[in-house]
Short mmCIF file of the N, C-alpha and C atoms (twelve columns), coordinates in Angstrom:
data_MODEL
# 
_entry.id   MODEL 
# 
loop_
_atom_site.group_PDB 
_atom_site.id 
_atom_site.type_symbol 
_atom_site.label_atom_id 
_atom_site.label_alt_id 
_atom_site.label_comp_id 
_atom_site.label_asym_id 
_atom_site.label_seq_id 
_atom_site.Cartn_x 
_atom_site.Cartn_y 
_atom_site.Cartn_z 
_atom_site.pdbx_PDB_model_num 
ATOM 1   N N  . UNK A 1   76.208 134.963 55.901 1 
ATOM 2   C CA . UNK A 1   76.552 133.676 55.340 1 
ATOM 3   C C  . UNK A 1   75.378 132.710 55.520 1 
ATOM 4   N N  . UNK A 2   74.998 132.064 54.442 1 
ATOM 5   C CA . UNK A 2   73.882 131.130 54.475 1 
ATOM 6   C C  . UNK A 2   74.300 129.855 55.196 1 
ATOM 7   N N  . UNK A 3   73.469 129.435 56.129 1 
ATOM 8   C CA . UNK A 3   73.743 128.189 56.842 1 
ATOM 9   C C  . UNK A 3   73.455 127.017 55.922 1 
ATOM 10  N N  . UNK A 4   74.377 126.119 55.825 1 
ATOM 11  C CA . UNK A 4   74.266 124.986 54.934 1 
ATOM 12  C C  . UNK A 4   73.229 123.997 55.453 1 
ATOM 13  N N  . UNK A 5   72.319 123.585 54.584 1 
ATOM 14  C CA . UNK A 5   71.309 122.593 54.947 1 
ATOM 15  C C  . UNK A 5   71.638 121.295 54.244 1 
ATOM 16  N N  . UNK A 6   71.279 120.196 54.839 1 
ATOM 17  C CA . UNK A 6   71.554 118.886 54.275 1 
ATOM 18  C C  . UNK A 6   70.265 118.103 54.142 1 
ATOM 19  N N  . UNK A 7   70.291 117.136 53.236 1 
ATOM 20  C CA . UNK A 7   69.144 116.236 53.139 1 
ATOM 21  C C  . UNK A 7   68.986 115.527 54.470 1 
ATOM 22  N N  . UNK A 8   67.769 115.273 54.882 1 
ATOM 23  C CA . UNK A 8   67.565 114.621 56.176 1 
ATOM 24  C C  . UNK A 8   68.089 113.198 56.158 1 
ATOM 25  N N  . UNK A 9   68.556 112.742 57.281 1 
ATOM 26  C CA . UNK A 9   69.013 111.376 57.415 1 
ATOM 27  C C  . UNK A 9   67.830 110.480 57.744 1 
ATOM 28  N N  . UNK A 10  67.915 109.208 57.438 1 
ATOM 29  C CA . UNK A 10  66.768 108.309 57.601 1 
ATOM 30  C C  . UNK A 10  66.534 107.885 59.048 1 
ATOM 31  N N  . UNK A 11  66.139 108.825 59.858 1 
ATOM 32  C CA . UNK A 11  65.858 108.543 61.253 1 
ATOM 33  C C  . UNK A 11  64.357 108.558 61.472 1 
ATOM 34  N N  . UNK A 12  63.937 107.860 62.467 1 
ATOM 35  C CA . UNK A 12  62.521 107.842 62.826 1 
ATOM 36  C C  . UNK A 12  62.158 109.052 63.663 1 
ATOM 37  N N  . UNK A 13  61.062 108.945 64.360 1 
ATOM 38  C CA . UNK A 13  60.583 110.054 65.178 1 
ATOM 39  C C  . UNK A 13  61.414 110.199 66.445 1 
ATOM 40  N N  . UNK A 14  61.421 111.399 66.965 1 
ATOM 41  C CA . UNK A 14  62.139 111.660 68.206 1 
ATOM 42  C C  . UNK A 14  61.525 112.854 68.899 1 
ATOM 43  N N  . UNK A 15  62.167 113.319 69.928 1 
ATOM 44  C CA . UNK A 15  61.684 114.479 70.654 1 
ATOM 45  C C  . UNK A 15  62.753 115.552 70.645 1 
ATOM 46  N N  . UNK A 16  62.351 116.797 70.418 1 
ATOM 47  C CA . UNK A 16  63.294 117.905 70.445 1 
ATOM 48  C C  . UNK A 16  64.382 117.729 69.414 1 
ATOM 49  N N  . UNK A 17  65.630 117.796 69.857 1 
ATOM 50  C CA . UNK A 17  66.735 117.697 68.913 1 
ATOM 51  C C  . UNK A 17  67.255 116.259 68.800 1 
ATOM 52  N N  . UNK A 18  66.490 115.288 69.233 1 
ATOM 53  C CA . UNK A 18  66.905 113.888 69.199 1 
ATOM 54  C C  . UNK A 18  66.051 113.122 68.198 1 
ATOM 55  N N  . UNK A 19  66.694 112.309 67.401 1 
ATOM 56  C CA . UNK A 19  65.997 111.453 66.447 1 
ATOM 57  C C  . UNK A 19  66.463 110.027 66.659 1 
ATOM 58  N N  . UNK A 20  65.523 109.113 66.751 1 
ATOM 59  C CA . UNK A 20  65.846 107.720 67.005 1 
ATOM 60  C C  . UNK A 20  66.080 106.968 65.704 1 
ATOM 61  N N  . UNK A 21  66.924 105.957 65.773 1 
ATOM 62  C CA . UNK A 21  67.227 105.114 64.623 1 
ATOM 63  C C  . UNK A 21  66.825 103.690 64.944 1 
ATOM 64  N N  . UNK A 22  65.881 103.172 64.198 1 
ATOM 65  C CA . UNK A 22  65.484 101.780 64.339 1 
ATOM 66  C C  . UNK A 22  66.337 101.014 63.342 1 
ATOM 67  N N  . UNK A 23  67.349 100.372 63.830 1 
ATOM 68  C CA . UNK A 23  68.321 99.817  62.917 1 
ATOM 69  C C  . UNK A 23  68.358 98.313  62.860 1 
ATOM 70  N N  . UNK A 24  68.863 97.816  61.739 1 
ATOM 71  C CA . UNK A 24  69.127 96.404  61.628 1 
ATOM 72  C C  . UNK A 24  70.344 96.086  62.467 1 
ATOM 73  N N  . UNK A 25  70.719 94.897  62.691 1 
ATOM 74  C CA . UNK A 25  70.114 93.707  62.118 1 
ATOM 75  C C  . UNK A 25  69.106 93.053  63.035 1 
ATOM 76  N N  . UNK A 26  68.985 93.483  64.279 1 
ATOM 77  C CA . UNK A 26  68.100 92.756  65.196 1 
ATOM 78  C C  . UNK A 26  66.751 93.459  65.368 1 
ATOM 79  N N  . UNK A 27  66.444 94.475  64.554 1 
ATOM 80  C CA . UNK A 27  65.144 95.114  64.578 1 
ATOM 81  C C  . UNK A 27  64.831 95.859  65.858 1 
ATOM 82  N N  . UNK A 28  65.850 96.257  66.610 1 
ATOM 83  C CA . UNK A 28  65.661 96.973  67.867 1 
ATOM 84  C C  . UNK A 28  66.143 98.407  67.717 1 
ATOM 85  N N  . UNK A 29  65.744 99.219  68.653 1 
ATOM 86  C CA . UNK A 29  66.224 100.598 68.708 1 
ATOM 87  C C  . UNK A 29  67.747 100.555 68.848 1 
ATOM 88  N N  . UNK A 30  68.458 101.060 67.861 1 
ATOM 89  C CA . UNK A 30  69.920 100.960 67.853 1 
ATOM 90  C C  . UNK A 30  70.593 102.205 68.397 1 
ATOM 91  N N  . UNK A 31  70.024 103.366 68.152 1 
ATOM 92  C CA . UNK A 31  70.693 104.585 68.601 1 
ATOM 93  C C  . UNK A 31  69.880 105.813 68.273 1 
ATOM 94  N N  . UNK A 32  70.510 106.954 68.432 1 
ATOM 95  C CA . UNK A 32  69.818 108.215 68.182 1 
ATOM 96  C C  . UNK A 32  70.788 109.282 67.703 1 
ATOM 97  N N  . UNK A 33  70.221 110.238 66.997 1 
ATOM 98  C CA . UNK A 33  70.962 111.404 66.541 1 
ATOM 99  C C  . UNK A 33  70.573 112.559 67.442 1 
ATOM 100 N N  . UNK A 34  71.554 113.334 67.830 1 
ATOM 101 C CA . UNK A 34  71.284 114.512 68.649 1 
ATOM 102 C C  . UNK A 34  72.197 115.630 68.172 1 
ATOM 103 N N  . UNK A 35  72.066 116.785 68.767 1 
ATOM 104 C CA . UNK A 35  72.881 117.939 68.380 1 
ATOM 105 C C  . UNK A 35  73.572 118.531 69.596 1 
ATOM 106 N N  . UNK A 36  74.822 118.910 69.395 1 
ATOM 107 C CA . UNK A 36  75.578 119.644 70.398 1 
ATOM 108 C C  . UNK A 36  76.134 120.851 69.672 1 
ATOM 109 N N  . UNK A 37  75.730 122.017 70.109 1 
ATOM 110 C CA . UNK A 37  76.051 123.264 69.427 1 
ATOM 111 C C  . UNK A 37  75.555 123.138 67.994 1 
ATOM 112 N N  . UNK A 38  76.398 123.251 66.995 1 
ATOM 113 C CA . UNK A 38  75.953 123.145 65.600 1 
ATOM 114 C C  . UNK A 38  76.287 121.800 64.969 1 
ATOM 115 N N  . UNK A 39  76.736 120.833 65.757 1 
ATOM 116 C CA . UNK A 39  77.151 119.556 65.193 1 
ATOM 117 C C  . UNK A 39  76.156 118.451 65.529 1 
ATOM 118 N N  . UNK A 40  75.823 117.658 64.513 1 
ATOM 119 C CA . UNK A 40  74.983 116.482 64.724 1 
ATOM 120 C C  . UNK A 40  75.856 115.348 65.232 1 
ATOM 121 N N  . UNK A 41  75.308 114.539 66.133 1 
ATOM 122 C CA . UNK A 41  76.017 113.405 66.706 1 
ATOM 123 C C  . UNK A 41  75.134 112.161 66.594 1 
ATOM 124 N N  . UNK A 42  75.757 111.000 66.506 1 
ATOM 125 C CA . UNK A 42  75.027 109.736 66.568 1 
ATOM 126 C C  . UNK A 42  75.639 108.903 67.666 1 
ATOM 127 N N  . UNK A 43  74.790 108.279 68.483 1 
ATOM 128 C CA . UNK A 43  75.278 107.397 69.545 1 
ATOM 129 C C  . UNK A 43  74.387 106.164 69.610 1 
ATOM 130 N N  . UNK A 44  75.013 105.029 69.855 1 
ATOM 131 C CA . UNK A 44  74.246 103.815 70.092 1 
ATOM 132 C C  . UNK A 44  73.516 103.940 71.422 1 
ATOM 133 N N  . UNK A 45  72.334 103.378 71.486 1 
ATOM 134 C CA . UNK A 45  71.550 103.339 72.711 1 
ATOM 135 C C  . UNK A 45  72.213 102.376 73.698 1 
ATOM 136 N N  . UNK A 46  72.219 102.726 74.984 1 
ATOM 137 C CA . UNK A 46  72.869 101.901 76.009 1 
ATOM 138 C C  . UNK A 46  72.284 100.496 76.053 1 
ATOM 139 N N  . UNK A 47  70.961 100.365 75.952 1 
ATOM 140 C CA . UNK A 47  70.331 99.041  75.983 1 
ATOM 141 C C  . UNK A 47  70.754 98.206  74.773 1 
ATOM 142 N N  . UNK A 48  70.919 98.859  73.634 1 
ATOM 143 C CA . UNK A 48  71.371 98.156  72.430 1 
ATOM 144 C C  . UNK A 48  72.786 97.627  72.641 1 
ATOM 145 N N  . UNK A 49  73.649 98.462  73.193 1 
ATOM 146 C CA . UNK A 49  75.033 98.055  73.433 1 
ATOM 147 C C  . UNK A 49  75.120 96.880  74.403 1 
ATOM 148 N N  . UNK A 50  74.211 96.823  75.360 1 
ATOM 149 C CA . UNK A 50  74.218 95.754  76.367 1 
ATOM 150 C C  . UNK A 50  73.619 94.444  75.843 1 
ATOM 151 N N  . UNK A 51  72.903 94.516  74.745 1 
ATOM 152 C CA . UNK A 51  72.253 93.343  74.181 1 
ATOM 153 C C  . UNK A 51  73.283 92.359  73.627 1 
ATOM 154 N N  . UNK A 52  73.036 91.072  73.826 1 
ATOM 155 C CA . UNK A 52  73.920 90.049  73.264 1 
ATOM 156 C C  . UNK A 52  73.808 89.995  71.744 1 
ATOM 157 N N  . UNK A 53  72.752 90.593  71.199 1 
ATOM 158 C CA . UNK A 53  72.532 90.607  69.747 1 
ATOM 159 C C  . UNK A 53  73.005 91.897  69.096 1 
ATOM 160 N N  . UNK A 54  73.606 92.786  69.848 1 
ATOM 161 C CA . UNK A 54  74.068 94.061  69.290 1 
ATOM 162 C C  . UNK A 54  75.114 93.809  68.211 1 
ATOM 163 N N  . UNK A 55  74.923 94.463  67.094 1 
ATOM 164 C CA . UNK A 55  75.837 94.377  65.964 1 
ATOM 165 C C  . UNK A 55  76.067 95.786  65.445 1 
ATOM 166 N N  . UNK A 56  77.297 96.132  65.083 1 
ATOM 167 C CA . UNK A 56  77.534 97.479  64.533 1 
ATOM 168 C C  . UNK A 56  76.705 97.702  63.268 1 
ATOM 169 N N  . UNK A 57  76.247 98.919  63.071 1 
ATOM 170 C CA . UNK A 57  75.518 99.242  61.852 1 
ATOM 171 C C  . UNK A 57  76.420 99.118  60.639 1 
ATOM 172 N N  . UNK A 58  77.711 99.384  60.828 1 
ATOM 173 C CA . UNK A 58  78.698 99.225  59.763 1 
ATOM 174 C C  . UNK A 58  80.080 99.122  60.395 1 
ATOM 175 N N  . UNK A 59  81.065 98.753  59.587 1 
ATOM 176 C CA . UNK A 59  82.437 98.700  60.084 1 
ATOM 177 C C  . UNK A 59  82.931 100.084 60.476 1 
ATOM 178 N N  . UNK A 60  82.389 101.095 59.840 1 
ATOM 179 C CA . UNK A 60  82.802 102.470 60.149 1 
ATOM 180 C C  . UNK A 60  82.148 103.006 61.422 1 
ATOM 181 N N  . UNK A 61  81.158 102.269 61.957 1 
ATOM 182 C CA . UNK A 61  80.481 102.656 63.194 1 
ATOM 183 C C  . UNK A 61  80.544 101.497 64.191 1 
ATOM 184 N N  . UNK A 62  81.734 101.179 64.695 1 
ATOM 185 C CA . UNK A 62  81.853 100.063 65.630 1 
ATOM 186 C C  . UNK A 62  81.069 100.333 66.914 1 
ATOM 187 N N  . UNK A 63  80.666 99.268  67.576 1 
ATOM 188 C CA . UNK A 63  79.957 99.427  68.843 1 
ATOM 189 C C  . UNK A 63  80.869 100.134 69.835 1 
ATOM 190 N N  . UNK A 64  80.357 101.184 70.436 1 
ATOM 191 C CA . UNK A 64  81.110 101.906 71.463 1 
ATOM 192 C C  . UNK A 64  80.169 102.805 72.243 1 
ATOM 193 N N  . UNK A 65  80.566 103.110 73.459 1 
ATOM 194 C CA . UNK A 65  79.844 104.079 74.282 1 
ATOM 195 C C  . UNK A 65  80.351 105.446 73.853 1 
ATOM 196 N N  . UNK A 66  79.461 106.391 73.738 1 
ATOM 197 C CA . UNK A 66  79.861 107.743 73.339 1 
ATOM 198 C C  . UNK A 66  79.479 108.026 71.902 1 
ATOM 199 N N  . UNK A 67  79.321 109.296 71.575 1 
ATOM 200 C CA . UNK A 67  78.815 109.684 70.268 1 
ATOM 201 C C  . UNK A 67  79.865 109.642 69.156 1 
ATOM 202 N N  . UNK A 68  79.365 109.486 67.945 1 
ATOM 203 C CA . UNK A 68  80.157 109.623 66.734 1 
ATOM 204 C C  . UNK A 68  79.912 111.027 66.195 1 
ATOM 205 N N  . UNK A 69  80.932 111.668 65.695 1 
ATOM 206 C CA . UNK A 69  80.787 113.004 65.116 1 
ATOM 207 C C  . UNK A 69  80.108 112.899 63.751 1 
ATOM 208 N N  . UNK A 70  79.668 114.023 63.239 1 
ATOM 209 C CA . UNK A 70  79.065 114.068 61.909 1 
ATOM 210 C C  . UNK A 70  80.022 113.477 60.883 1 
ATOM 211 N N  . UNK A 71  81.275 113.831 60.977 1 
ATOM 212 C CA . UNK A 71  82.285 113.339 60.040 1 
ATOM 213 C C  . UNK A 71  82.383 111.815 60.083 1 
ATOM 214 N N  . UNK A 72  82.157 111.231 61.239 1 
ATOM 215 C CA . UNK A 72  82.244 109.778 61.384 1 
ATOM 216 C C  . UNK A 72  80.982 109.049 60.913 1 
ATOM 217 N N  . UNK A 73  79.797 109.575 61.228 1 
ATOM 218 C CA . UNK A 73  78.576 108.815 60.929 1 
ATOM 219 C C  . UNK A 73  77.904 109.196 59.624 1 
ATOM 220 N N  . UNK A 74  78.116 110.402 59.131 1 
ATOM 221 C CA . UNK A 74  77.391 110.863 57.947 1 
ATOM 222 C C  . UNK A 74  77.604 109.993 56.704 1 
ATOM 223 N N  . UNK A 75  78.842 109.537 56.410 1 
ATOM 224 C CA . UNK A 75  79.003 108.724 55.200 1 
ATOM 225 C C  . UNK A 75  78.120 107.466 55.201 1 
ATOM 226 N N  . UNK A 76  77.974 106.815 56.346 1 
ATOM 227 C CA . UNK A 76  77.135 105.616 56.409 1 
ATOM 228 C C  . UNK A 76  75.681 105.957 56.092 1 
ATOM 229 N N  . UNK A 77  75.145 106.960 56.761 1 
ATOM 230 C CA . UNK A 77  73.739 107.306 56.565 1 
ATOM 231 C C  . UNK A 77  73.503 107.954 55.208 1 
ATOM 232 N N  . UNK A 78  74.484 108.660 54.700 1 
ATOM 233 C CA . UNK A 78  74.368 109.282 53.377 1 
ATOM 234 C C  . UNK A 78  74.151 108.210 52.313 1 
ATOM 235 N N  . UNK A 79  74.804 107.075 52.458 1 
ATOM 236 C CA . UNK A 79  74.652 105.990 51.470 1 
ATOM 237 C C  . UNK A 79  73.263 105.355 51.516 1 
ATOM 238 N N  . UNK A 80  72.512 105.619 52.550 1 
ATOM 239 C CA . UNK A 80  71.156 105.069 52.638 1 
ATOM 240 C C  . UNK A 80  70.142 105.920 51.862 1 
ATOM 241 N N  . UNK A 81  70.557 107.121 51.481 1 
ATOM 242 C CA . UNK A 81  69.655 108.013 50.751 1 
ATOM 243 C C  . UNK A 81  69.491 107.556 49.303 1 
ATOM 244 N N  . UNK A 82  68.400 107.954 48.721 1 
ATOM 245 C CA . UNK A 82  68.118 107.625 47.330 1 
ATOM 246 C C  . UNK A 82  69.169 108.226 46.403 1 
ATOM 247 N N  . UNK A 83  69.257 107.660 45.207 1 
ATOM 248 C CA . UNK A 83  70.168 108.169 44.182 1 
ATOM 249 C C  . UNK A 83  69.373 108.505 42.934 1 
ATOM 250 N N  . UNK A 84  70.019 109.192 42.012 1 
ATOM 251 C CA . UNK A 84  69.431 109.478 40.711 1 
ATOM 252 C C  . UNK A 84  68.169 110.312 40.798 1 
ATOM 253 N N  . UNK A 85  67.151 109.890 40.030 1 
ATOM 254 C CA . UNK A 85  65.921 110.677 39.944 1 
ATOM 255 C C  . UNK A 85  65.191 110.749 41.284 1 
ATOM 256 N N  . UNK A 86  65.266 109.692 42.086 1 
ATOM 257 C CA . UNK A 86  64.604 109.725 43.395 1 
ATOM 258 C C  . UNK A 86  65.259 110.766 44.297 1 
ATOM 259 N N  . UNK A 87  66.583 110.882 44.232 1 
ATOM 260 C CA . UNK A 87  67.292 111.879 45.034 1 
ATOM 261 C C  . UNK A 87  66.952 113.286 44.539 1 
ATOM 262 N N  . UNK A 88  66.892 113.450 43.225 1 
ATOM 263 C CA . UNK A 88  66.528 114.767 42.666 1 
ATOM 264 C C  . UNK A 88  65.128 115.162 43.119 1 
ATOM 265 N N  . UNK A 89  64.200 114.214 43.100 1 
ATOM 266 C CA . UNK A 89  62.825 114.496 43.517 1 
ATOM 267 C C  . UNK A 89  62.782 114.882 44.997 1 
ATOM 268 N N  . UNK A 90  63.524 114.164 45.821 1 
ATOM 269 C CA . UNK A 90  63.567 114.475 47.250 1 
ATOM 270 C C  . UNK A 90  64.164 115.859 47.492 1 
ATOM 271 N N  . UNK A 91  65.269 116.158 46.820 1 
ATOM 272 C CA . UNK A 91  65.904 117.470 46.951 1 
ATOM 273 C C  . UNK A 91  64.957 118.575 46.501 1 
ATOM 274 N N  . UNK A 92  64.248 118.341 45.402 1 
ATOM 275 C CA . UNK A 92  63.294 119.326 44.896 1 
ATOM 276 C C  . UNK A 92  62.163 119.553 45.891 1 
ATOM 277 N N  . UNK A 93  61.642 118.465 46.432 1 
ATOM 278 C CA . UNK A 93  60.544 118.563 47.400 1 
ATOM 279 C C  . UNK A 93  60.985 119.351 48.636 1 
ATOM 280 N N  . UNK A 94  62.230 119.154 49.074 1 
ATOM 281 C CA . UNK A 94  62.751 119.839 50.252 1 
ATOM 282 C C  . UNK A 94  63.362 121.190 49.925 1 
ATOM 283 N N  . UNK A 95  63.354 121.536 48.643 1 
ATOM 284 C CA . UNK A 95  63.917 122.791 48.148 1 
ATOM 285 C C  . UNK A 95  65.388 122.935 48.560 1 
ATOM 286 N N  . UNK A 96  66.140 121.875 48.298 1 
ATOM 287 C CA . UNK A 96  67.572 121.839 48.588 1 
ATOM 288 C C  . UNK A 96  68.338 121.495 47.331 1 
ATOM 289 N N  . UNK A 97  69.575 121.960 47.220 1 
ATOM 290 C CA . UNK A 97  70.406 121.515 46.103 1 
ATOM 291 C C  . UNK A 97  70.622 120.004 46.194 1 
ATOM 292 N N  . UNK A 98  70.646 119.328 45.080 1 
ATOM 293 C CA . UNK A 98  70.787 117.872 45.076 1 
ATOM 294 C C  . UNK A 98  72.077 117.410 45.728 1 
ATOM 295 N N  . UNK A 99  73.144 118.181 45.585 1 
ATOM 296 C CA . UNK A 99  74.447 117.761 46.133 1 
ATOM 297 C C  . UNK A 99  74.724 118.303 47.521 1 
ATOM 298 N N  . UNK A 100 73.744 118.934 48.137 1 
ATOM 299 C CA . UNK A 100 73.945 119.520 49.472 1 
ATOM 300 C C  . UNK A 100 73.792 118.477 50.556 1 
# 
């Protein structure tokens, strides 16, 4: 069975299986993506949560300690990806199906 691949999410650089997210609205490191077994997770950074300026990235990702599952965070980040011809070009460059 072919393992399903997805378009990359808009995360910055990280180390190993962790990718950092430099998120709005306060221009600070907001959180990171990591992997547990075969599932991607997103969690807010502890320092971000402690900040008086911390704001949820979206209503679907309220501020909380602990990770969000792929099912919880993917729709938000998926909407940040390009659409139309730009998405087709990205999928082609990555050799992935456009709807994957």
